[in-house]
Short mmCIF file of C-alpha atoms and ligand atoms in Angstrom, two decimals:
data_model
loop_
_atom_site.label_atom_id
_atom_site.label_comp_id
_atom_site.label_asym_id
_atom_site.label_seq_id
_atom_site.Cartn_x
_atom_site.Cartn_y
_atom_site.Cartn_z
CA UNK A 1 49.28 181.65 198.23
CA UNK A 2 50.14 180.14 195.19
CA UNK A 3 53.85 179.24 193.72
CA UNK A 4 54.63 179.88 189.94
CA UNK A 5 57.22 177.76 189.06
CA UNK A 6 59.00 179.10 185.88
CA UNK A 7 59.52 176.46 183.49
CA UNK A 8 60.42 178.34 180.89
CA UNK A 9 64.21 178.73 182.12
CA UNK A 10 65.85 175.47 181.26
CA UNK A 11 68.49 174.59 183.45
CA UNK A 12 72.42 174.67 181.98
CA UNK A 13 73.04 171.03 180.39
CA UNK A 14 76.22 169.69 181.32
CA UNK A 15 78.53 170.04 178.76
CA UNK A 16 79.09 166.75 175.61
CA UNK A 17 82.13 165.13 175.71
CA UNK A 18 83.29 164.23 172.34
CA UNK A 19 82.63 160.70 172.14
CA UNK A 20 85.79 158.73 171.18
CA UNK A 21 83.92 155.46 169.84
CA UNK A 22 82.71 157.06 166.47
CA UNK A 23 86.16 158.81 165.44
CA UNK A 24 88.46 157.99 162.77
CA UNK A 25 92.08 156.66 163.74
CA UNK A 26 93.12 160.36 162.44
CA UNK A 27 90.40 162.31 164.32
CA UNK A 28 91.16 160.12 167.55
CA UNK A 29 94.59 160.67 167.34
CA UNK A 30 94.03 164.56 167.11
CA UNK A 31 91.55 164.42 169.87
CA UNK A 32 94.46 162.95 172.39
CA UNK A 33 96.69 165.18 171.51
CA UNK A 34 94.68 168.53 171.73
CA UNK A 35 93.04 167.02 174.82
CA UNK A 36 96.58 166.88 176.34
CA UNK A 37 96.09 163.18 177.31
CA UNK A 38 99.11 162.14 175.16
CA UNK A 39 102.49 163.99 173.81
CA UNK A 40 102.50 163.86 169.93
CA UNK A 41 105.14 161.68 169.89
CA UNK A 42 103.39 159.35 171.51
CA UNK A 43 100.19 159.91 169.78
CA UNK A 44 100.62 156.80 166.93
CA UNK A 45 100.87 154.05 169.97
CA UNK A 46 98.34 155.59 171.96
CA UNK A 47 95.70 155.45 169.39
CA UNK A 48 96.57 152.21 168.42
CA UNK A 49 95.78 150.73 172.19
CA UNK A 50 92.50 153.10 172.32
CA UNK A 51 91.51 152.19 169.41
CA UNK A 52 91.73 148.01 169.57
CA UNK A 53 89.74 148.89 173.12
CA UNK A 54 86.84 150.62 171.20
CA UNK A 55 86.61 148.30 167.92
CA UNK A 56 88.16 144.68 169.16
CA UNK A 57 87.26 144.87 172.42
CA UNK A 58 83.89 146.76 172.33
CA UNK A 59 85.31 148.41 175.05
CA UNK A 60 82.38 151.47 176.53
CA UNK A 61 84.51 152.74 179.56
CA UNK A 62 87.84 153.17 180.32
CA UNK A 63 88.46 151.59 183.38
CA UNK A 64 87.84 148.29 180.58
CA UNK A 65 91.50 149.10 179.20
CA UNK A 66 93.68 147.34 181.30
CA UNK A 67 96.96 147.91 179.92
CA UNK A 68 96.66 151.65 179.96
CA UNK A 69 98.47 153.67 183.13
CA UNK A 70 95.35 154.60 185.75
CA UNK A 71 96.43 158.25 185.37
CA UNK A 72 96.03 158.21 181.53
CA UNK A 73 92.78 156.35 182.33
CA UNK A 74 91.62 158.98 184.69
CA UNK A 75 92.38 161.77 182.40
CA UNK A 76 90.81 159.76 179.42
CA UNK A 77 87.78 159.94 181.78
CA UNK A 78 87.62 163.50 182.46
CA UNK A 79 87.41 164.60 179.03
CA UNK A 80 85.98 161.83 176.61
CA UNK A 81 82.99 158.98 176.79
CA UNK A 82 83.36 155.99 174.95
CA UNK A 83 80.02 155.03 175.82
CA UNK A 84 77.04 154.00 173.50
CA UNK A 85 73.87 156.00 172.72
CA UNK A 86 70.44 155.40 174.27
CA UNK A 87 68.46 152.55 173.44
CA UNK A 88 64.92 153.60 172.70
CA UNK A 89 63.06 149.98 171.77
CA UNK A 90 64.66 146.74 170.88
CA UNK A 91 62.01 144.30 168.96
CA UNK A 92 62.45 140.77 167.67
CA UNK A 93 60.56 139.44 164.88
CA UNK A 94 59.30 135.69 164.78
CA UNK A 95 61.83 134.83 162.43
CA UNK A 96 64.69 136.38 164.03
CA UNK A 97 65.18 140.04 162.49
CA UNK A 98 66.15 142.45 165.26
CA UNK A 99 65.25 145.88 165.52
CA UNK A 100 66.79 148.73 167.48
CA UNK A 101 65.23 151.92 168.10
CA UNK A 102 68.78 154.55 168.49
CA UNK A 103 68.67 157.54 170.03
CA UNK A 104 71.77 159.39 169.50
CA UNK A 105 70.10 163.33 170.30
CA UNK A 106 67.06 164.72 170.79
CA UNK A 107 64.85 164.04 168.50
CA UNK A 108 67.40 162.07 166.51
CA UNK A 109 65.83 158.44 166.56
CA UNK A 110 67.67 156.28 164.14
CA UNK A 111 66.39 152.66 162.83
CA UNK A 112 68.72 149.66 162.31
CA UNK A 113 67.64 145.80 161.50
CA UNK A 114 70.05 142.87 161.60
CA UNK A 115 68.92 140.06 159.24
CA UNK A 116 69.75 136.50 159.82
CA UNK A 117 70.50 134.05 157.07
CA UNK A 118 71.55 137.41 154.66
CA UNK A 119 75.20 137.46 153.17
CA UNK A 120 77.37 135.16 154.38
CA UNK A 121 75.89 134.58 157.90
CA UNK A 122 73.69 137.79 158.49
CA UNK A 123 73.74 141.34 157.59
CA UNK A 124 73.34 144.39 159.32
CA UNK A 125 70.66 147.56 157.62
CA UNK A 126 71.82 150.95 158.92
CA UNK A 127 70.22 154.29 158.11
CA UNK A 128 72.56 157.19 156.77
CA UNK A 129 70.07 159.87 157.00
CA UNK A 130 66.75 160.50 159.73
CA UNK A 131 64.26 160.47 156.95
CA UNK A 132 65.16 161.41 153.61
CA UNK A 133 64.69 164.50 151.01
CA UNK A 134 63.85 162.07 147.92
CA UNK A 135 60.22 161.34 147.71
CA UNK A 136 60.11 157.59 146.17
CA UNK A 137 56.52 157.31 145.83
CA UNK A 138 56.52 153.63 147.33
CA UNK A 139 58.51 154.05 150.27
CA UNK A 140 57.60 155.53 153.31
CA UNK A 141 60.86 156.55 154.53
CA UNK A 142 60.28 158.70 151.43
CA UNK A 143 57.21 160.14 153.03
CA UNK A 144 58.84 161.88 155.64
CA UNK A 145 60.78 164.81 155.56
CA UNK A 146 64.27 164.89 156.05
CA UNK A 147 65.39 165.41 159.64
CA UNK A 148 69.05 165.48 159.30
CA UNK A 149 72.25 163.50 157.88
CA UNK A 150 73.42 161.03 160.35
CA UNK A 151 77.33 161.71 161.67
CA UNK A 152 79.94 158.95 161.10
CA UNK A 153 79.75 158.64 164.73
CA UNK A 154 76.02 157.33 164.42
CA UNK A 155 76.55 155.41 161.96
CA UNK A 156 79.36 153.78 163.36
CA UNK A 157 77.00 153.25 167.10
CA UNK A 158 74.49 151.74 165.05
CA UNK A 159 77.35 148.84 164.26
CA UNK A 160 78.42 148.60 168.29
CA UNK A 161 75.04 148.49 169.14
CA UNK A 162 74.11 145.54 166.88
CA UNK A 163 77.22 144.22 168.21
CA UNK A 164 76.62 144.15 171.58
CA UNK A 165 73.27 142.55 171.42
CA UNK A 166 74.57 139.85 169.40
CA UNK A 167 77.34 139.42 171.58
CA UNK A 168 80.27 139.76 168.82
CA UNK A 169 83.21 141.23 170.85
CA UNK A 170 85.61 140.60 170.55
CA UNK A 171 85.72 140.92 166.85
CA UNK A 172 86.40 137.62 165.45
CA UNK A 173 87.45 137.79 161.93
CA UNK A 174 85.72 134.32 160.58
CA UNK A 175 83.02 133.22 162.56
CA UNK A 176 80.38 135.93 163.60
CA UNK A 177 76.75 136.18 162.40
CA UNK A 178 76.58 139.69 161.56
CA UNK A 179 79.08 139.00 158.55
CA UNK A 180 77.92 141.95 156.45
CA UNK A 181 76.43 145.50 156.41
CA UNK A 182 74.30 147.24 153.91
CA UNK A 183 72.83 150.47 153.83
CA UNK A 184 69.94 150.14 152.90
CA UNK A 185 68.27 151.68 155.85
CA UNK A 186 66.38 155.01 156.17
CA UNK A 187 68.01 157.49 153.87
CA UNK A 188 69.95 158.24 150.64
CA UNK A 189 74.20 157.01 151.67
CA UNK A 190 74.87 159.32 148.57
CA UNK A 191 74.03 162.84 150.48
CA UNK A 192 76.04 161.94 153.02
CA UNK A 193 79.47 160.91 151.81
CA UNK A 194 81.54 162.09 154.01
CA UNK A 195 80.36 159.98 157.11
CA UNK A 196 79.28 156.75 154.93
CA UNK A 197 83.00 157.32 153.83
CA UNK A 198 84.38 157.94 157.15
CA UNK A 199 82.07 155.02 158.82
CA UNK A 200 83.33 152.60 156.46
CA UNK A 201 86.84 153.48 156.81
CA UNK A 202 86.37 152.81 160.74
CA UNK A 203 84.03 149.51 160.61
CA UNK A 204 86.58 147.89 158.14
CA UNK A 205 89.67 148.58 159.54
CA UNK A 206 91.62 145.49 160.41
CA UNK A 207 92.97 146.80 163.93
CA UNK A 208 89.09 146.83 165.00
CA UNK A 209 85.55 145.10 163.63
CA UNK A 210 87.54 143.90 160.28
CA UNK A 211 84.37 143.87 158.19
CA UNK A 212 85.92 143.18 154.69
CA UNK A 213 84.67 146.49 152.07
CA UNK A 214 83.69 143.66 149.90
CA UNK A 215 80.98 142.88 152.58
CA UNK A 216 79.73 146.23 152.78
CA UNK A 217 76.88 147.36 150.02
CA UNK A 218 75.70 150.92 149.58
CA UNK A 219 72.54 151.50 148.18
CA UNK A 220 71.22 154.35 146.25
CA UNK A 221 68.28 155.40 144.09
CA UNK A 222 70.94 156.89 141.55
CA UNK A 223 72.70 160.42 142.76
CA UNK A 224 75.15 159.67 139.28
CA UNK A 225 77.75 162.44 140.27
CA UNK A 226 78.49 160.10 143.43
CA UNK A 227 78.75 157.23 142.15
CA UNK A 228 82.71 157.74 140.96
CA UNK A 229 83.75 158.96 144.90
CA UNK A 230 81.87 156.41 146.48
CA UNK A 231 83.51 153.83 144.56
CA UNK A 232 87.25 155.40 144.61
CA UNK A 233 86.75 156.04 148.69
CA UNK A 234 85.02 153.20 149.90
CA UNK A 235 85.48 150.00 147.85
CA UNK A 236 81.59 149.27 149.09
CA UNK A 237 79.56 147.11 146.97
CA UNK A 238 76.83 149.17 145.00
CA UNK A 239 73.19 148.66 144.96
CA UNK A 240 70.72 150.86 142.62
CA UNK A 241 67.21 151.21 143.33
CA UNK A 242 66.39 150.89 140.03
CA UNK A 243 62.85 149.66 139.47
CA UNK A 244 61.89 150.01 136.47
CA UNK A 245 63.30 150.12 133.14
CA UNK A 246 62.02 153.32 131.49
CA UNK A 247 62.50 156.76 132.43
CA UNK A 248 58.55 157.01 131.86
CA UNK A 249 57.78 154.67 134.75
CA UNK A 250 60.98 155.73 137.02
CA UNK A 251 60.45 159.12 136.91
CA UNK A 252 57.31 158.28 138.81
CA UNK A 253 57.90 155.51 140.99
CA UNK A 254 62.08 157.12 141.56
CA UNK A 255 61.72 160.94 140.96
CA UNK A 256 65.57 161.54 141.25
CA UNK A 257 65.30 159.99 137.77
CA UNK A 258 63.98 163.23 136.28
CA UNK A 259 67.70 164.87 137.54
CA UNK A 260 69.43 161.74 136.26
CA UNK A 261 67.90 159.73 133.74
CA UNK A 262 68.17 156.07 132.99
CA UNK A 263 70.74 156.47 130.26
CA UNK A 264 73.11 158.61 132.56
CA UNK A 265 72.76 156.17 135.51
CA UNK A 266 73.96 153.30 133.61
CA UNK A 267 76.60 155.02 132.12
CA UNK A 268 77.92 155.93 135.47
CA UNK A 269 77.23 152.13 136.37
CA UNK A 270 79.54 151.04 133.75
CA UNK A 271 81.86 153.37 135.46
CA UNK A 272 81.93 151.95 138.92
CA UNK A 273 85.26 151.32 140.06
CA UNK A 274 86.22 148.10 140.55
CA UNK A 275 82.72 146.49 138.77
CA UNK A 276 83.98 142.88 137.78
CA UNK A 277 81.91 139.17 137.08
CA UNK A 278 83.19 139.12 141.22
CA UNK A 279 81.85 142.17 142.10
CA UNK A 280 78.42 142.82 140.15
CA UNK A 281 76.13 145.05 141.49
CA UNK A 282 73.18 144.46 142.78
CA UNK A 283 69.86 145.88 141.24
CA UNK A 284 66.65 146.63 143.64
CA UNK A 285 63.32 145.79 141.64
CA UNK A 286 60.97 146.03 144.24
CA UNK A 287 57.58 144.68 142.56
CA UNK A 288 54.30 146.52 142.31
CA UNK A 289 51.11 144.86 140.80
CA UNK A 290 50.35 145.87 137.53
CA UNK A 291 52.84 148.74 137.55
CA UNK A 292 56.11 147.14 136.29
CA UNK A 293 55.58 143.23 136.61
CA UNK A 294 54.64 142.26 133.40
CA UNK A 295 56.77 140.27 131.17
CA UNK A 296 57.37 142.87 129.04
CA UNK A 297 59.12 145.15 131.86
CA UNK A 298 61.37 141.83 132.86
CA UNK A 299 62.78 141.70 129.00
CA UNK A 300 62.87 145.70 128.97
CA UNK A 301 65.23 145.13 132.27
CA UNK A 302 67.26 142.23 130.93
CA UNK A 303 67.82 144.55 127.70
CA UNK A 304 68.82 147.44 129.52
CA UNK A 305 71.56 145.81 132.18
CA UNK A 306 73.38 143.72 129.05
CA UNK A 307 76.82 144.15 129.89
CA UNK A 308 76.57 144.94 133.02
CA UNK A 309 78.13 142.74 135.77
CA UNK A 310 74.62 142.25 137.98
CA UNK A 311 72.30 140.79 139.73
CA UNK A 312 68.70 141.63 140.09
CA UNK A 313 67.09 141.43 143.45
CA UNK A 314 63.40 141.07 143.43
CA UNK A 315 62.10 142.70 146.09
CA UNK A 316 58.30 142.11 146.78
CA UNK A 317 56.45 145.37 147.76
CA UNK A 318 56.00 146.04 151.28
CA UNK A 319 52.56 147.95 151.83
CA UNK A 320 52.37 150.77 154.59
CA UNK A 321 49.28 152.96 155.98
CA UNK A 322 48.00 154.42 152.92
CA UNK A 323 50.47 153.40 150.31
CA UNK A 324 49.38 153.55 146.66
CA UNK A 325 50.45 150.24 145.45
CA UNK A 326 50.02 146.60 145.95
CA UNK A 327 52.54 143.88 146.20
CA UNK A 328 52.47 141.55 142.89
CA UNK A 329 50.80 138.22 143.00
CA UNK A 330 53.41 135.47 144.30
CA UNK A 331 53.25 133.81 140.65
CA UNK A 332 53.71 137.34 138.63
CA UNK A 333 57.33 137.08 140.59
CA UNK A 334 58.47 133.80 139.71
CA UNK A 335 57.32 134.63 136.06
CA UNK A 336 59.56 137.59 136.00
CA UNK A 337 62.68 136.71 138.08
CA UNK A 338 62.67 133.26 135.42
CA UNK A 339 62.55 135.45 132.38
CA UNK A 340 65.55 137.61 134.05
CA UNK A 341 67.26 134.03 135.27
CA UNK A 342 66.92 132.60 131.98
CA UNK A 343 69.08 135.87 130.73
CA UNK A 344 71.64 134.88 132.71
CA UNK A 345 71.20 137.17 135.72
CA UNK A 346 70.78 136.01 139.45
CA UNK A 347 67.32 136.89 140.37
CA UNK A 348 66.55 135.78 143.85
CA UNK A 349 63.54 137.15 145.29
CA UNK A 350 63.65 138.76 148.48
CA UNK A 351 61.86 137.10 151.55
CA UNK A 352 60.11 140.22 153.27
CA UNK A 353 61.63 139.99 156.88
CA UNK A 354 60.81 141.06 160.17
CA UNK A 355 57.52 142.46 158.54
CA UNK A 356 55.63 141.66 162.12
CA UNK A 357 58.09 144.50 163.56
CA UNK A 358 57.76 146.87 160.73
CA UNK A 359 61.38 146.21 159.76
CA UNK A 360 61.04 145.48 155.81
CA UNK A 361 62.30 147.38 153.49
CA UNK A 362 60.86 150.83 153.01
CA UNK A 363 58.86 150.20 156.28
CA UNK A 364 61.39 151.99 158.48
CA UNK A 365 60.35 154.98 160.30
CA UNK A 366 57.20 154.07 160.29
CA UNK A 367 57.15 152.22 163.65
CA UNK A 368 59.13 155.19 165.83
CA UNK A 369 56.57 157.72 164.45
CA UNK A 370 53.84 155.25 165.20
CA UNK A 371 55.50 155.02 168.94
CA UNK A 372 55.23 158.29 169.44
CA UNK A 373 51.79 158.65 168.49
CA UNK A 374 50.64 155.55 170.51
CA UNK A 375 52.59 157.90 173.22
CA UNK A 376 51.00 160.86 172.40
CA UNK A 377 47.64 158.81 173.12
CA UNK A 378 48.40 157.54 176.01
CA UNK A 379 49.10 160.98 177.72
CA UNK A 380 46.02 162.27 176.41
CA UNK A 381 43.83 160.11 178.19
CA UNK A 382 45.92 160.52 181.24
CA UNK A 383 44.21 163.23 183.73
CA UNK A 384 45.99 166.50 183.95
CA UNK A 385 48.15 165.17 181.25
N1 SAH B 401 67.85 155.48 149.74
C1 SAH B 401 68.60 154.37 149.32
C2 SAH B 401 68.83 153.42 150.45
C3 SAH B 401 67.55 152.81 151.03
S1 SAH B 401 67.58 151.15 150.56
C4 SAH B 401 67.95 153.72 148.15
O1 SAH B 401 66.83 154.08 147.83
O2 SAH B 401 68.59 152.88 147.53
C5 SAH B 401 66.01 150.59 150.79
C6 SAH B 401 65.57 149.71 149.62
O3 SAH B 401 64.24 149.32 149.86
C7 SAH B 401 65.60 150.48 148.32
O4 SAH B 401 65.91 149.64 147.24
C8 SAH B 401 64.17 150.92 148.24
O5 SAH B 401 63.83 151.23 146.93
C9 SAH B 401 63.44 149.72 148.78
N2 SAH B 401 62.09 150.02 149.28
C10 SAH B 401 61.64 151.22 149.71
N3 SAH B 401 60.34 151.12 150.06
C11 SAH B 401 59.98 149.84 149.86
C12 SAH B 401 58.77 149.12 150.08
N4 SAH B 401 57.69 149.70 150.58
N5 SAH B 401 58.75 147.81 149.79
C13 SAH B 401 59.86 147.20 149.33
N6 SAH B 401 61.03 147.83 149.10
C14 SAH B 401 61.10 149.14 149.37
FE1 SF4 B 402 64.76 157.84 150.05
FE2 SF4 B 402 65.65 155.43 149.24
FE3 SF4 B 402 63.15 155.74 150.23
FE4 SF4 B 402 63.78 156.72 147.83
S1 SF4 B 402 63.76 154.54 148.44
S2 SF4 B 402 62.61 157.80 149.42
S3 SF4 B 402 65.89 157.38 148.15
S4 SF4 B 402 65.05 156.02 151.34
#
């Protein structure tokens, strides 16, 4: 006699409890109330001690918040988590660059690098999106399609996480190493306002990690209609992928340039609120060999940015699995950043890190898919697998 066993018929999962960790002060505050843990009236204080628990403390339970009644504790309990997402793989490079693999859903695996010796003591790359819908023919991110924007909540665990590895709770103001955050991970920040908005609003708030918005940089490859609302809600430093200094060229190697074109990006540049000599942005020239390295494209660049409150970061190529382009010769750089230098513009070139754990730039991604498929093998040599 054989048994069928039907598989098909998933069993009920238990139900989510919203997570308090990734909420705004507003959104937490509603939460309490509506989950009739606190009376609105005493909603404000509440929040306040919940909230120095989650973002001083690092708090991830609530039996951690001391100076909150047991009962309120207990019904805290019952209906929220303050606990962190799954850690999938955690990978150190040789020269220090950590790499967490997040898993915040199913099949929601999110990348995040901290870099030592970046910014003041060491910055933090988070991801905004689970691939991406631009297709920037040198990055690989840019290969894959786009999975789905990342909530403020995972953006905000990919912070804590980072945190607790580095040991950085509580969050003191002045001495820490993870002293800024960019994002500049997988994704475009601009297609997902709302929670790079909302994220930023929680990681800088002084109650809680305290990260000053000057610290923060947002990156984008030049959504122009954004730029205005990123700058008027976040205060973030900008970034622009811009690499290269022709519409010609950047329509190829940055195909969101065909939407918005050179002249329009720079125009909406100029418009950046708050731009100043103390708070340039930064412009991404990532350097391909004999695509726009030559001397020629440096002056074209200097020409183009006059004005403009910047500095260029020179960012050699990093090569992945079948990518069309090569990095430019060591000497090609220095030839270009001094032409840019001697213009007056910061140029420094940007040391690839963490490359041994596939945690450059524009090599995210790549290892989780790469993980899975070295899974995939090794259940298809296992028998009956
Ligand atoms: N989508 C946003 C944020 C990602 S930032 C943006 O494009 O700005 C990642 C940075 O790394 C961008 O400047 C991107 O252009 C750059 N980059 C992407 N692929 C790269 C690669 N293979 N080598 C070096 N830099 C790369
Ligand atoms: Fe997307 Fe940025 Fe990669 Fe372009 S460079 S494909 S915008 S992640």
């Amino acid at each position: 006699m054989s048994v069928t066993l039907d598989l098909s018929r998933k069993p009920p999962a238990a139900p989510v409890k919203p997570n308090l960790g990734g909420m705004t002060r507003e959104q937490l505050r509603t939460a309490l109330i509506e989950g009739g843990v606190c009376p609105s009236e005493k909603a404000k204080m509440r929040t306040g001690q919940i909230w120095r628990w989650i973002h001083d403390a690092g708090a991830t339970s609530f039996d951690a918040m001391t100076n909150i009644d047991k009962g309120t504790r207990e019904a805290l309990a019952e209906r929220f988590e303050v606990s962190r997402p799954e850690i999938v793989e955690r990978q150190v490079s040789t020269d220090g660059t950590r790499k967490w693999l997040i898993r915040t859903a199913p099949g929601i695996e999110i990348e995040t690098v901290f870099i030592p010796g970046v910014g003041r003591a060491g910055a933090l790359c988070v991801s905004s999106q689970v691939g991406c819908t631009l297709n920037c023919t040198f990055c690989h991110t840019g290969t894959q399609a786009l999975v789905r924007n990342l909530t403020a909540a995972e953006i905000i665990a990919q912070v804590q996480v980072a945190k607790d590895d580095l040991g950085e709770w509580p969050s003191d103001k002045h001495d820490r190493d993870m002293s800024n955050i960019v994002f500049m991970g997988m994704g475009e920040p601009l297609y997902n306002m709302d929670a790079v908005a909302d994220a930023i609003d929680v990681i800088s708030d002084g109650e809680g990690i305290g990260l000053s918005r000057r610290r923060i940089t947002v990156s984008t490859s030049g959504v122009v209609p954004e730029l205005k609302p990123l700058g008027e809600r976040t205060q973030a430093m900008l970034a622009i992928s811009l690499h290269a200094a022709t519409d010609a060229l950047r329509d190829v190697l940055v195909p969101i340039n065909k939407k918005y074109p050179i002249a329009e990006l720079m125009a909406g540049i100029r418009a950046y609120p708050g731009l100043s000599n103390a708070r340039r942005v930064t412009f991404e020239y990532v350097m391909l060999k004999g695509v726009n390295d030559s001397p020629a494209d440096a002056r074209a660049l200097v020409q183009l940015l006059k004005g403009i409150p910047a500095k260029i970061n020179l960012i050699p190529f990093n090569p992945w699995p079948g990518s069309p382009y090569e990095c430019s010769s060591w000497s090609t750089i220095e030839i270009f950043a001094a032409i840019v230098n001697k213009a007056g513009y910061a140029s420094p070139i940007r040391t690839p890190r963490g490359r041994d754990i596939l945690a450059a730039c524009g090599q995210l991604k790549s290892e989780s898919e790469k993980t899975r498929a070295s899974v995939r093998r090794k259940l298809a040599v296992q028998p009956g697998a």
